[in-house]
Protein backbone atom coordinates (compact mmCIF):
# COMPACT_ATOMS: atom_id res chain seq x y z
CA PHE A 1 -39.11 201.63 271.08
CA PHE A 2 -41.32 204.59 273.02
CA ILE A 3 -41.54 206.29 269.73
CA GLU A 4 -43.50 203.54 267.83
CA LYS A 5 -44.81 202.05 270.55
CA PHE A 6 -46.74 205.07 272.58
CA LEU A 7 -46.94 207.64 268.59
CA SER A 8 -50.01 206.90 266.03
CA LYS A 9 -49.37 206.69 262.66
CA GLN A 10 -50.54 209.95 261.53
CA GLU A 11 -48.07 211.28 264.73
CA LEU A 12 -44.80 209.04 263.24
CA GLY A 13 -45.82 210.67 260.04
CA LEU A 14 -45.31 214.08 262.27
CA TYR A 15 -42.90 212.96 263.55
CA SER A 16 -41.29 211.25 260.00
CA PHE A 17 -41.33 214.79 259.23
CA SER A 18 -39.21 216.99 261.30
CA LEU A 19 -36.12 214.36 261.16
CA LYS A 20 -36.42 214.81 257.95
CA LEU A 21 -36.11 218.50 258.29
CA PHE A 22 -33.87 218.23 260.60
CA THR A 23 -31.36 216.64 258.64
CA ILE A 24 -31.61 219.31 256.24
CA SER A 25 -31.04 221.61 258.58
CA LEU A 26 -27.21 220.03 259.73
CA ALA A 27 -26.80 220.08 255.80
CA GLY A 28 -23.79 222.58 256.28
CA LEU A 29 -22.79 220.50 259.32
CA THR A 30 -20.11 217.80 257.00
CA PRO A 31 -18.76 220.93 254.87
CA MET A 32 -18.07 222.82 258.44
CA LEU A 33 -16.20 219.33 260.13
CA THR A 34 -14.05 218.34 256.99
CA VAL A 35 -12.24 222.33 257.03
CA LEU A 36 -12.49 222.49 261.14
CA ARG A 37 -11.18 218.50 261.62
CA ILE A 38 -7.52 219.60 260.41
CA LYS A 39 -7.05 222.16 262.49
CA GLN A 40 -8.37 220.52 265.24
CA ILE A 41 -6.01 218.75 265.28
CA ASP A 42 -3.20 221.11 264.23
CA VAL A 43 -4.64 223.05 267.81
CA ALA A 44 -4.49 220.16 269.37
CA LYS A 45 -1.16 219.45 268.64
CA ASN A 46 -0.16 222.95 269.86
CA LYS A 47 -1.98 222.63 272.27
CA ASN A 48 -3.10 226.91 272.12
CA ILE A 49 -7.59 225.87 272.17
CA LYS A 50 -7.87 229.26 274.16
CA GLU A 51 -6.24 231.25 271.62
CA TYR A 52 -8.71 229.30 269.47
CA VAL A 53 -12.01 229.87 270.88
CA HIS A 54 -11.12 233.31 271.88
CA ARG A 55 -9.68 233.71 267.89
CA ASN A 56 -13.43 231.51 266.18
CA PHE A 57 -15.53 232.17 268.70
CA LYS A 58 -17.72 234.97 266.86
CA LYS A 59 -17.14 233.01 263.77
CA VAL A 60 -18.78 230.41 264.94
CA PHE A 61 -21.55 231.96 266.89
CA LEU A 62 -22.74 233.89 264.18
CA CYS A 63 -22.36 231.16 261.33
CA ALA A 64 -24.41 228.92 263.84
CA VAL A 65 -26.88 231.90 264.12
CA CYS A 66 -27.36 232.20 260.71
CA PHE A 67 -28.05 228.29 259.42
CA TYR A 68 -30.11 228.91 262.11
CA PHE A 69 -32.62 231.21 261.53
CA ILE A 70 -32.36 230.34 258.53
CA ALA A 71 -33.38 226.65 258.83
CA ILE A 72 -36.64 228.06 261.25
CA ILE A 73 -38.38 230.48 258.37
CA GLY A 74 -36.92 227.64 256.29
CA THR A 75 -39.15 225.33 257.88
CA CYS A 76 -41.59 227.18 258.30
CA ILE A 77 -42.43 228.81 255.38
CA LEU A 78 -42.30 224.84 254.52
CA THR A 79 -44.73 223.62 256.59
CA ILE A 80 -47.46 226.56 256.63
CA PHE A 81 -47.48 227.01 252.73
CA PHE A 82 -46.22 223.75 250.93
CA PHE A 83 -46.98 221.05 253.98
CA LYS A 84 -50.44 222.40 255.69
CA ASN A 85 -50.93 218.27 256.48
CA TYR A 86 -47.67 218.65 258.46
CA ILE A 87 -47.99 221.34 260.34
CA GLY A 88 -48.91 219.29 263.96
CA SER A 89 -45.32 218.49 263.63
CA LEU A 90 -43.89 222.59 263.41
CA TRP A 91 -43.20 222.63 267.32
CA ALA A 92 -41.38 219.73 267.78
CA SER A 93 -39.04 221.22 263.63
CA ILE A 94 -38.40 223.76 265.85
CA ILE A 95 -37.17 221.98 268.87
CA LEU A 96 -34.82 219.95 266.03
CA ILE A 97 -33.25 222.59 265.14
CA SER A 98 -32.35 224.36 267.98
CA THR A 99 -30.61 220.91 268.12
CA SER A 100 -28.58 221.04 264.31
CA PHE A 101 -27.87 225.12 266.27
CA VAL A 102 -25.96 222.90 269.65
CA SER A 103 -24.83 221.47 266.95
CA TYR A 104 -23.16 224.11 264.79
CA LEU A 105 -22.12 226.22 268.04
CA SER A 106 -20.51 223.80 270.56
CA ILE A 107 -19.11 220.84 267.19
CA PRO A 108 -16.54 223.38 266.46
CA PHE A 109 -14.48 223.54 269.91
CA ASN A 110 -15.13 219.70 270.37
CA PHE A 111 -11.43 219.01 269.72
CA LEU A 112 -11.94 214.73 271.73
CA MET A 113 -12.12 212.91 268.97
CA ALA A 114 -8.14 214.99 267.95
CA ASP A 115 -6.92 214.38 270.81
CA ARG A 116 -8.02 210.71 270.32
CA LYS A 117 -9.85 210.90 273.47
CA TYR A 118 -12.85 207.96 273.00
CA ASN A 119 -13.56 207.00 275.66
CA ILE A 120 -14.71 210.40 276.62
CA VAL A 121 -16.49 210.81 274.08
CA LEU A 122 -18.26 206.76 274.39
CA ARG A 123 -19.28 207.72 277.77
CA LEU A 124 -21.06 211.08 277.38
CA SER A 125 -22.51 209.43 274.42
CA LEU A 126 -24.06 206.80 277.33
CA ILE A 127 -24.90 208.87 279.66
CA SER A 128 -26.99 210.54 276.28
CA LEU A 129 -28.92 207.47 274.97
CA PHE A 130 -29.41 207.00 279.24
CA LEU A 131 -30.78 211.09 279.32
CA THR A 132 -32.98 210.27 275.37
CA LEU A 133 -34.64 207.14 276.94
CA LEU A 134 -34.96 208.49 279.99
CA ILE A 135 -36.99 211.89 278.75
CA ASN A 136 -38.49 209.55 276.85
CA LEU A 137 -40.13 207.14 279.09
CA LEU A 138 -41.02 209.19 281.57
CA PHE A 139 -43.20 211.91 278.40
CA ILE A 140 -43.43 209.77 275.60
CA GLN A 141 -46.54 208.88 276.33
CA THR A 142 -47.85 212.29 277.34
CA TYR A 143 -46.14 215.08 275.33
CA LYS A 144 -45.79 213.19 272.20
CA LEU A 145 -43.63 214.34 269.25
CA ILE A 146 -42.71 216.87 271.82
CA ALA A 147 -40.61 214.88 274.47
CA ALA A 148 -39.62 212.80 271.14
CA ALA A 149 -37.12 215.88 269.61
CA MET A 150 -37.46 217.69 273.72
CA SER A 151 -34.90 213.86 274.56
CA VAL A 152 -33.30 214.11 270.64
CA PHE A 153 -31.86 218.20 271.95
CA VAL A 154 -31.48 217.00 275.74
CA ALA A 155 -29.09 214.18 274.45
CA GLN A 156 -27.33 216.12 271.97
CA SER A 157 -27.40 219.16 274.02
CA PHE A 158 -25.78 217.15 276.23
CA LEU A 159 -23.51 215.17 273.96
CA ASN A 160 -22.09 218.81 272.14
CA PHE A 161 -21.68 220.42 274.96
CA GLY A 162 -20.78 218.87 277.20
CA SER A 163 -17.63 217.21 274.61
CA ALA A 164 -17.14 220.69 273.85
CA LEU A 165 -16.36 221.41 277.72
CA TYR A 166 -14.47 219.17 278.33
CA SER A 167 -12.15 219.36 275.76
CA TYR A 168 -11.50 222.91 276.75
CA TYR A 169 -11.02 221.65 280.08
CA ILE A 170 -8.00 218.76 278.86
CA PHE A 171 -6.67 221.77 276.75
CA VAL A 172 -6.27 224.16 279.72
CA LYS A 173 -5.40 221.90 282.21
CA ARG A 174 -2.50 221.27 279.84
CA GLU A 175 -1.31 224.07 279.35
CA ASN A 176 -1.24 224.98 283.46
CA LYS A 177 1.27 222.11 283.58
């Protein structure tokens, strides 16, 4: 609603281009999650999240950094050399691709779905939705594409990091009982 109301057709085109690049940057997430969900269910059953996090954090971090730099470099090359008409979307694209970095970094440590904590996921999602709406309401008229991209970044970061931290909290609490 806010995006269509406050952005011109040209700005909508630029934002659409940024969203396409963002979607491409998330392409590796689905195969990664397919493999990890099975492992996460086992970890959730055996309640050994500390060991899982300790053993896999460096691997996940390196993978996320690699995907991030490949996506940033690819975006800059595509935008600057091949799609020069979309150069105005470069910062919005970088912000959205930074959102994918947060996803790659945090989703492997989100056990809420594996542990069937759907109500927590719903609450975090609703808060994320509220954050998106609030940021768009307050800033999109002034900051246009950047505000739209930042609202996605803030909301997704809250959802992803919130889910990962909440997962860790739940399992550590269980282990201490």
